[in-house]
mmCIF file with all atom_site columns, C-alpha atoms in Angstrom:
data_model
loop_
_atom_site.group_PDB
_atom_site.id
_atom_site.type_symbol
_atom_site.label_atom_id
_atom_site.label_alt_id
_atom_site.label_comp_id
_atom_site.label_asym_id
_atom_site.label_entity_id
_atom_site.label_seq_id
_atom_site.pdbx_PDB_ins_code
_atom_site.Cartn_x
_atom_site.Cartn_y
_atom_site.Cartn_z
_atom_site.occupancy
_atom_site.B_iso_or_equiv
_atom_site.pdbx_formal_charge
_atom_site.auth_seq_id
_atom_site.auth_comp_id
_atom_site.auth_asym_id
_atom_site.auth_atom_id
_atom_site.pdbx_PDB_model_num
ATOM 1   C CA . MET M 1 1   ? -0.301  0.246   0.038  1.00 0.00 ? 1253 MET M CA 1
ATOM 2   C CA . SER M 1 2   ? 1.604   3.268   -0.988 1.00 0.00 ? 1254 SER M CA 1
ATOM 3   C CA . ASN M 1 3   ? 1.732   6.127   0.965  1.00 0.00 ? 1255 ASN M CA 1
ATOM 4   C CA . ALA M 1 4   ? -0.475  8.189   -2.129 1.00 0.00 ? 1256 ALA M CA 1
ATOM 5   C CA . THR M 1 5   ? -3.745  4.846   -0.562 1.00 0.00 ? 1257 THR M CA 1
ATOM 6   C CA . PRO M 1 6   ? -6.826  8.061   1.470  1.00 0.00 ? 1258 PRO M CA 1
ATOM 7   C CA . LEU M 1 7   ? -7.450  5.836   4.383  1.00 0.00 ? 1259 LEU M CA 1
ATOM 8   C CA . LYS M 1 8   ? -10.939 6.427   4.745  1.00 0.00 ? 1260 LYS M CA 1
ATOM 9   C CA . TYR M 1 9   ? -12.054 5.517   8.088  1.00 0.00 ? 1261 TYR M CA 1
ATOM 10  C CA . LEU M 1 10  ? -8.524  8.394   9.697  1.00 0.00 ? 1262 LEU M CA 1
ATOM 11  C CA . ALA M 1 11  ? -9.363  11.289  7.355  1.00 0.00 ? 1263 ALA M CA 1
ATOM 12  C CA . GLY M 1 12  ? -7.690  14.270  9.966  1.00 0.00 ? 1264 GLY M CA 1
ATOM 13  C CA . TYR M 1 13  ? -5.983  12.145  11.558 1.00 0.00 ? 1265 TYR M CA 1
ATOM 14  C CA . PRO M 1 14  ? -2.159  12.808  11.845 1.00 0.00 ? 1266 PRO M CA 1
ATOM 15  C CA . GLU M 1 15  ? -0.250  12.148  9.566  1.00 0.00 ? 1267 GLU M CA 1
ATOM 16  C CA . HIS M 1 16  ? 2.366   10.139  12.130 1.00 0.00 ? 1268 HIS M CA 1
ATOM 17  C CA . LEU M 1 17  ? -0.483  7.897   12.171 1.00 0.00 ? 1269 LEU M CA 1
ATOM 18  C CA . LEU M 1 18  ? -1.469  7.260   9.023  1.00 0.00 ? 1270 LEU M CA 1
ATOM 19  C CA . LEU M 1 19  ? 2.210   6.296   8.834  1.00 0.00 ? 1271 LEU M CA 1
ATOM 20  C CA . GLN M 1 20  ? 1.960   3.990   10.978 1.00 0.00 ? 1272 GLN M CA 1
ATOM 21  C CA . VAL M 1 21  ? -1.267  2.138   9.863  1.00 0.00 ? 1273 VAL M CA 1
ATOM 22  C CA . ARG M 1 22  ? -0.469  1.661   6.394  1.00 0.00 ? 1274 ARG M CA 1
ATOM 23  C CA . GLN M 1 23  ? 3.042   0.421   7.920  1.00 0.00 ? 1275 GLN M CA 1
ATOM 24  C CA . LEU M 1 24  ? 0.849   -2.126  9.977  1.00 0.00 ? 1276 LEU M CA 1
ATOM 25  C CA . ILE M 1 25  ? -0.897  -2.818  6.467  1.00 0.00 ? 1277 ILE M CA 1
ATOM 26  C CA . ASP M 1 26  ? 2.500   -3.491  5.325  1.00 0.00 ? 1278 ASP M CA 1
ATOM 27  C CA . GLN M 1 27  ? 2.750   -6.139  7.541  1.00 0.00 ? 1279 GLN M CA 1
ATOM 28  C CA . GLY M 1 28  ? -0.186  -7.602  6.632  1.00 0.00 ? 1280 GLY M CA 1
ATOM 29  C CA . LYS M 1 29  ? -0.523  -7.183  10.639 1.00 0.00 ? 1281 LYS M CA 1
ATOM 30  C CA . LEU M 1 30  ? -3.443  -4.928  11.562 1.00 0.00 ? 1282 LEU M CA 1
ATOM 31  C CA . ALA M 1 31  ? -6.240  -7.263  11.536 1.00 0.00 ? 1283 ALA M CA 1
ATOM 32  C CA . GLU M 1 32  ? -3.857  -9.387  14.268 1.00 0.00 ? 1284 GLU M CA 1
ATOM 33  C CA . THR M 1 33  ? -2.869  -5.769  16.105 1.00 0.00 ? 1285 THR M CA 1
ATOM 34  C CA . ILE M 1 34  ? -6.771  -5.277  16.227 1.00 0.00 ? 1286 ILE M CA 1
ATOM 35  C CA . ALA M 1 35  ? -8.147  -8.417  17.338 1.00 0.00 ? 1287 ALA M CA 1
ATOM 36  C CA . ARG M 1 36  ? -4.579  -8.991  20.111 1.00 0.00 ? 1288 ARG M CA 1
ATOM 37  C CA . ARG M 1 37  ? -5.865  -6.004  21.701 1.00 0.00 ? 1289 ARG M CA 1
ATOM 38  C CA . TYR M 1 38  ? -10.207 -6.820  20.951 1.00 0.00 ? 1290 TYR M CA 1
ATOM 39  C CA . PRO M 1 39  ? -10.495 -10.117 21.947 1.00 0.00 ? 1291 PRO M CA 1
ATOM 40  C CA . GLU M 1 40  ? -13.555 -9.941  23.957 1.00 0.00 ? 1292 GLU M CA 1
ATOM 41  C CA . PRO M 1 41  ? -16.805 -10.648 22.159 1.00 0.00 ? 1293 PRO M CA 1
ATOM 42  C CA . HIS M 1 42  ? -20.285 -10.278 22.097 1.00 0.00 ? 1294 HIS M CA 1
ATOM 43  C CA . GLU M 1 43  ? -23.333 -11.772 22.920 1.00 0.00 ? 1295 GLU M CA 1
ATOM 44  C CA . VAL M 1 44  ? -25.821 -8.631  21.899 1.00 0.00 ? 1296 VAL M CA 1
ATOM 45  C CA . ARG M 1 45  ? -26.976 -11.378 18.929 1.00 0.00 ? 1297 ARG M CA 1
ATOM 46  C CA . THR M 1 46  ? -30.742 -9.950  18.503 1.00 0.00 ? 1298 THR M CA 1
ATOM 47  C CA . ASP M 1 47  ? -32.429 -6.779  18.442 1.00 0.00 ? 1299 ASP M CA 1
ATOM 48  C CA . LYS M 1 48  ? -33.842 -7.739  21.547 1.00 0.00 ? 1300 LYS M CA 1
ATOM 49  C CA . ALA M 1 49  ? -30.574 -8.192  23.046 1.00 0.00 ? 1301 ALA M CA 1
ATOM 50  C CA . LEU M 1 50  ? -29.338 -5.438  22.034 1.00 0.00 ? 1302 LEU M CA 1
ATOM 51  C CA . TYR M 1 51  ? -32.684 -3.183  23.124 1.00 0.00 ? 1303 TYR M CA 1
ATOM 52  C CA . ASP M 1 52  ? -31.560 -4.843  26.411 1.00 0.00 ? 1304 ASP M CA 1
ATOM 53  C CA . TYR M 1 53  ? -27.927 -3.586  26.771 1.00 0.00 ? 1305 TYR M CA 1
ATOM 54  C CA . VAL M 1 54  ? -28.867 -0.293  25.768 1.00 0.00 ? 1306 VAL M CA 1
ATOM 55  C CA . ILE M 1 55  ? -31.727 0.132   27.851 1.00 0.00 ? 1307 ILE M CA 1
ATOM 56  C CA . GLU M 1 56  ? -29.423 -0.866  30.740 1.00 0.00 ? 1308 GLU M CA 1
ATOM 57  C CA . LEU M 1 57  ? -26.074 1.297   29.546 1.00 0.00 ? 1309 LEU M CA 1
ATOM 58  C CA . LYS M 1 58  ? -29.356 4.342   29.325 1.00 0.00 ? 1310 LYS M CA 1
ATOM 59  C CA . ASP M 1 59  ? -30.562 3.237   33.077 1.00 0.00 ? 1311 ASP M CA 1
ATOM 60  C CA . ARG M 1 60  ? -26.674 3.346   34.517 1.00 0.00 ? 1312 ARG M CA 1
ATOM 61  C CA . HIS M 1 61  ? -25.481 6.378   32.903 1.00 0.00 ? 1313 HIS M CA 1
ATOM 62  C CA . LEU M 1 62  ? -28.915 8.520   31.372 1.00 0.00 ? 1314 LEU M CA 1
ATOM 63  C CA . ARG M 1 63  ? -32.024 7.798   33.273 1.00 0.00 ? 1315 ARG M CA 1
ATOM 64  C CA . LYS M 1 64  ? -33.460 11.152  32.795 1.00 0.00 ? 1316 LYS M CA 1
ATOM 65  C CA . ALA M 1 65  ? -32.872 10.961  29.159 1.00 0.00 ? 1317 ALA M CA 1
ATOM 66  C CA . ASP M 1 66  ? -36.146 10.465  26.817 1.00 0.00 ? 1318 ASP M CA 1
ATOM 67  C CA . PRO M 1 67  ? -37.298 7.547   26.979 1.00 0.00 ? 1319 PRO M CA 1
ATOM 68  C CA . LEU M 1 68  ? -36.896 4.858   23.688 1.00 0.00 ? 1320 LEU M CA 1
ATOM 69  C CA . SER M 1 69  ? -39.063 3.771   21.683 1.00 0.00 ? 1321 SER M CA 1
ATOM 70  C CA . LYS M 1 70  ? -36.858 1.640   19.212 1.00 0.00 ? 1322 LYS M CA 1
ATOM 71  C CA . VAL M 1 71  ? -33.715 -0.546  19.088 1.00 0.00 ? 1323 VAL M CA 1
ATOM 72  C CA . ALA M 1 72  ? -32.227 -1.940  16.262 1.00 0.00 ? 1324 ALA M CA 1
ATOM 73  C CA . TYR M 1 73  ? -29.433 -3.918  14.069 1.00 0.00 ? 1325 TYR M CA 1
ATOM 74  C CA . ASP M 1 74  ? -29.857 -2.054  11.228 1.00 0.00 ? 1326 ASP M CA 1
ATOM 75  C CA . SER M 1 75  ? -28.753 -4.024  7.949  1.00 0.00 ? 1327 SER M CA 1
ATOM 76  C CA . LYS M 1 76  ? -29.260 -1.239  5.663  1.00 0.00 ? 1328 LYS M CA 1
ATOM 77  C CA . LEU M 1 77  ? -26.393 1.420   7.395  1.00 0.00 ? 1329 LEU M CA 1
ATOM 78  C CA . LYS M 1 78  ? -24.304 1.741   5.598  1.00 0.00 ? 1330 LYS M CA 1
ATOM 79  C CA . VAL M 1 79  ? -20.465 2.248   6.730  1.00 0.00 ? 1331 VAL M CA 1
ATOM 80  C CA . ILE M 1 80  ? -19.401 3.877   3.620  1.00 0.00 ? 1332 ILE M CA 1
ATOM 81  C CA . GLN M 1 81  ? -21.673 6.751   4.610  1.00 0.00 ? 1333 GLN M CA 1
ATOM 82  C CA . HIS M 1 82  ? -20.349 7.299   7.617  1.00 0.00 ? 1334 HIS M CA 1
ATOM 83  C CA . ALA M 1 83  ? -22.934 5.633   10.004 1.00 0.00 ? 1335 ALA M CA 1
ATOM 84  C CA . LEU M 1 84  ? -22.335 2.972   12.353 1.00 0.00 ? 1336 LEU M CA 1
ATOM 85  C CA . GLY M 1 85  ? -25.809 3.787   14.302 1.00 0.00 ? 1337 GLY M CA 1
ATOM 86  C CA . THR M 1 86  ? -28.544 5.757   13.849 1.00 0.00 ? 1338 THR M CA 1
ATOM 87  C CA . HIS M 1 87  ? -30.565 7.980   16.435 1.00 0.00 ? 1339 HIS M CA 1
ATOM 88  C CA . THR M 1 88  ? -33.663 9.198   15.474 1.00 0.00 ? 1340 THR M CA 1
ATOM 89  C CA . ALA M 1 89  ? -37.018 11.383  16.634 1.00 0.00 ? 1341 ALA M CA 1
ATOM 90  C CA . VAL M 1 90  ? -40.053 10.598  15.044 1.00 0.00 ? 1342 VAL M CA 1
ATOM 91  C CA . SER M 1 91  ? -41.852 13.253  15.671 1.00 0.00 ? 1343 SER M CA 1
ATOM 92  C CA . ARG M 1 92  ? -46.130 11.912  15.451 1.00 0.00 ? 1344 ARG M CA 1
ATOM 93  C CA . VAL M 1 93  ? -48.924 14.265  17.020 1.00 0.00 ? 1345 VAL M CA 1
ATOM 94  C CA . GLN M 1 94  ? -51.245 11.687  19.476 1.00 0.00 ? 1346 GLN M CA 1
ATOM 95  C CA . GLY M 1 95  ? -54.635 13.965  21.229 1.00 0.00 ? 1347 GLY M CA 1
ATOM 96  C CA . GLY M 1 96  ? -53.859 17.057  20.268 1.00 0.00 ? 1348 GLY M CA 1
ATOM 97  C CA . LYS M 1 97  ? -50.415 16.731  21.066 1.00 0.00 ? 1349 LYS M CA 1
ATOM 98  C CA . LEU M 1 98  ? -46.999 16.030  19.646 1.00 0.00 ? 1350 LEU M CA 1
ATOM 99  C CA . LYS M 1 99  ? -45.100 12.883  20.343 1.00 0.00 ? 1351 LYS M CA 1
ATOM 100 C CA . ALA M 1 100 ? -41.528 12.239  19.964 1.00 0.00 ? 1352 ALA M CA 1
ATOM 101 C CA . LYS M 1 101 ? -40.348 8.714   19.593 1.00 0.00 ? 1353 LYS M CA 1
ATOM 102 C CA . ARG M 1 102 ? -36.799 8.149   20.058 1.00 0.00 ? 1354 ARG M CA 1
ATOM 103 C CA . GLU M 1 103 ? -34.880 5.310   18.027 1.00 0.00 ? 1355 GLU M CA 1
ATOM 104 C CA . ILE M 1 104 ? -31.806 3.762   17.848 1.00 0.00 ? 1356 ILE M CA 1
ATOM 105 C CA . ARG M 1 105 ? -30.375 2.253   14.694 1.00 0.00 ? 1357 ARG M CA 1
ATOM 106 C CA . VAL M 1 106 ? -26.817 -0.365  15.086 1.00 0.00 ? 1358 VAL M CA 1
ATOM 107 C CA . ALA M 1 107 ? -25.015 -1.186  11.865 1.00 0.00 ? 1359 ALA M CA 1
ATOM 108 C CA . SER M 1 108 ? -25.388 -4.820  11.289 1.00 0.00 ? 1360 SER M CA 1
ATOM 109 C CA . LEU M 1 109 ? -21.959 -5.230  10.885 1.00 0.00 ? 1361 LEU M CA 1
ATOM 110 C CA . PHE M 1 110 ? -21.681 -4.225  15.495 1.00 0.00 ? 1362 PHE M CA 1
ATOM 111 C CA . ARG M 1 111 ? -23.389 -8.251  15.117 1.00 0.00 ? 1363 ARG M CA 1
ATOM 112 C CA . GLU M 1 112 ? -20.632 -9.346  15.038 1.00 0.00 ? 1364 GLU M CA 1
ATOM 113 C CA . ALA M 1 113 ? -18.243 -6.472  16.156 1.00 0.00 ? 1365 ALA M CA 1
ATOM 114 C CA . PRO M 1 114 ? -15.740 -7.244  19.282 1.00 0.00 ? 1366 PRO M CA 1
ATOM 115 C CA . ALA M 1 115 ? -17.870 -6.018  22.741 1.00 0.00 ? 1367 ALA M CA 1
ATOM 116 C CA . ASP M 1 116 ? -15.674 -2.741  22.964 1.00 0.00 ? 1368 ASP M CA 1
ATOM 117 C CA . PHE M 1 117 ? -16.810 -1.248  20.025 1.00 0.00 ? 1369 PHE M CA 1
ATOM 118 C CA . LEU M 1 118 ? -20.639 -2.490  20.139 1.00 0.00 ? 1370 LEU M CA 1
ATOM 119 C CA . LYS M 1 119 ? -20.478 -0.357  23.484 1.00 0.00 ? 1371 LYS M CA 1
ATOM 120 C CA . MET M 1 120 ? -18.850 2.510   22.003 1.00 0.00 ? 1372 MET M CA 1
ATOM 121 C CA . ILE M 1 121 ? -21.625 3.054   18.921 1.00 0.00 ? 1373 ILE M CA 1
ATOM 122 C CA . VAL M 1 122 ? -24.116 2.844   21.928 1.00 0.00 ? 1374 VAL M CA 1
ATOM 123 C CA . VAL M 1 123 ? -22.882 4.721   23.812 1.00 0.00 ? 1375 VAL M CA 1
ATOM 124 C CA . HIS M 1 124 ? -22.649 7.225   20.578 1.00 0.00 ? 1376 HIS M CA 1
ATOM 125 C CA . GLU M 1 125 ? -25.861 7.423   20.292 1.00 0.00 ? 1377 GLU M CA 1
ATOM 126 C CA . LEU M 1 126 ? -27.296 7.615   23.369 1.00 0.00 ? 1378 LEU M CA 1
ATOM 127 C CA . ALA M 1 127 ? -25.203 10.488  23.822 1.00 0.00 ? 1379 ALA M CA 1
ATOM 128 C CA . HIS M 1 128 ? -26.793 12.176  20.689 1.00 0.00 ? 1380 HIS M CA 1
ATOM 129 C CA . LEU M 1 129 ? -29.857 11.636  23.983 1.00 0.00 ? 1381 LEU M CA 1
ATOM 130 C CA . LYS M 1 130 ? -28.328 14.560  25.910 1.00 0.00 ? 1382 LYS M CA 1
ATOM 131 C CA . ALA M 1 131 ? -25.809 16.079  23.116 1.00 0.00 ? 1383 ALA M CA 1
ATOM 132 C CA . ARG M 1 132 ? -27.302 17.107  19.061 1.00 0.00 ? 1384 ARG M CA 1
ATOM 133 C CA . GLU M 1 133 ? -23.703 17.799  17.776 1.00 0.00 ? 1385 GLU M CA 1
ATOM 134 C CA . HIS M 1 134 ? -20.227 16.340  18.257 1.00 0.00 ? 1386 HIS M CA 1
ATOM 135 C CA . ASP M 1 135 ? -18.937 18.973  20.435 1.00 0.00 ? 1387 ASP M CA 1
ATOM 136 C CA . LYS M 1 136 ? -16.977 19.249  23.955 1.00 0.00 ? 1388 LYS M CA 1
ATOM 137 C CA . ALA M 1 137 ? -19.996 18.636  25.184 1.00 0.00 ? 1389 ALA M CA 1
ATOM 138 C CA . PHE M 1 138 ? -20.496 15.982  23.496 1.00 0.00 ? 1390 PHE M CA 1
ATOM 139 C CA . TYR M 1 139 ? -17.898 14.337  24.235 1.00 0.00 ? 1391 TYR M CA 1
ATOM 140 C CA . ALA M 1 140 ? -17.482 15.022  27.307 1.00 0.00 ? 1392 ALA M CA 1
ATOM 141 C CA . LEU M 1 141 ? -20.616 12.537  28.291 1.00 0.00 ? 1393 LEU M CA 1
ATOM 142 C CA . CYS M 1 142 ? -19.236 9.458   25.525 1.00 0.00 ? 1394 CYS M CA 1
ATOM 143 C CA . THR M 1 143 ? -16.030 9.818   28.262 1.00 0.00 ? 1395 THR M CA 1
ATOM 144 C CA . HIS M 1 144 ? -18.535 8.887   31.037 1.00 0.00 ? 1396 HIS M CA 1
ATOM 145 C CA . MET M 1 145 ? -19.959 6.289   29.844 1.00 0.00 ? 1397 MET M CA 1
ATOM 146 C CA . GLN M 1 146 ? -16.683 4.712   28.492 1.00 0.00 ? 1398 GLN M CA 1
ATOM 147 C CA . PRO M 1 147 ? -13.637 6.032   29.699 1.00 0.00 ? 1399 PRO M CA 1
ATOM 148 C CA . ASP M 1 148 ? -11.576 5.389   26.737 1.00 0.00 ? 1400 ASP M CA 1
ATOM 149 C CA . TYR M 1 149 ? -14.394 6.480   23.932 1.00 0.00 ? 1401 TYR M CA 1
ATOM 150 C CA . HIS M 1 150 ? -11.983 8.070   22.433 1.00 0.00 ? 1402 HIS M CA 1
ATOM 151 C CA . GLN M 1 151 ? -8.971  4.781   21.646 1.00 0.00 ? 1403 GLN M CA 1
ATOM 152 C CA . VAL M 1 152 ? -11.962 3.040   21.108 1.00 0.00 ? 1404 VAL M CA 1
ATOM 153 C CA . GLU M 1 153 ? -13.369 4.885   18.847 1.00 0.00 ? 1405 GLU M CA 1
ATOM 154 C CA . PHE M 1 154 ? -10.113 5.455   16.939 1.00 0.00 ? 1406 PHE M CA 1
ATOM 155 C CA . ASP M 1 155 ? -9.406  1.523   17.429 1.00 0.00 ? 1407 ASP M CA 1
ATOM 156 C CA . LEU M 1 156 ? -13.099 0.787   15.325 1.00 0.00 ? 1408 LEU M CA 1
ATOM 157 C CA . ARG M 1 157 ? -11.744 2.880   12.893 1.00 0.00 ? 1409 ARG M CA 1
ATOM 158 C CA . LEU M 1 158 ? -9.094  0.530   12.275 1.00 0.00 ? 1410 LEU M CA 1
ATOM 159 C CA . TYR M 1 159 ? -10.962 -2.189  12.484 1.00 0.00 ? 1411 TYR M CA 1
ATOM 160 C CA . LEU M 1 160 ? -13.282 -0.978  9.726  1.00 0.00 ? 1412 LEU M CA 1
ATOM 161 C CA . THR M 1 161 ? -9.695  -0.044  7.261  1.00 0.00 ? 1413 THR M CA 1
ATOM 162 C CA . VAL M 1 162 ? -9.344  -3.805  8.600  1.00 0.00 ? 1414 VAL M CA 1
ATOM 163 C CA . LYS M 1 163 ? -12.261 -5.164  7.406  1.00 0.00 ? 1415 LYS M CA 1
ATOM 164 C CA . ASP M 1 164 ? -11.640 -3.192  3.688  1.00 0.00 ? 1416 ASP M CA 1
ATOM 165 C CA . LEU M 1 165 ? -8.441  -4.763  3.222  1.00 0.00 ? 1417 LEU M CA 1
ATOM 166 C CA . PRO M 1 166 ? -8.381  -7.019  0.470  1.00 0.00 ? 1418 PRO M CA 1
ATOM 167 C CA . GLN M 1 167 ? -8.063  -10.661 1.870  1.00 0.00 ? 1419 GLN M CA 1
ATOM 168 C CA . GLY M 1 168 ? -5.499  -11.965 0.580  1.00 0.00 ? 1420 GLY M CA 1
#
């Protein structure tokens, strides 16, 4: 892989980090490095299990946040468009009042991902219940729920990079 090869999930990271990633790719060691760092799988395979997992995290960290009406894996979420998960508020008029139903959807790719990566995506989407923008308050909330959030997010980007590599 040449230095010109774009690392699409790592845009904005310093060049010295990108160089290290390219070296690991060239040596065929990036997948092994991620697998060694994140050996723990998770058991959250169904939408019901995912709902329970998300609600448990929400209840632990965000008790006062709006309730969630739906949590599900979504095979239509494409990582290419930088959507690993989504949060939506569907508003409906009910009895003369505007009611919002909040949903979280997680890309199906995370059914098989290491446990820390699933948690990072869920933490990210839960943080959006309190903070809409990716600002300082948003990331403070993420690190409150998952102290190593920033490292796991970077490593998730490496994991996605590995998934895009041609299997040789």
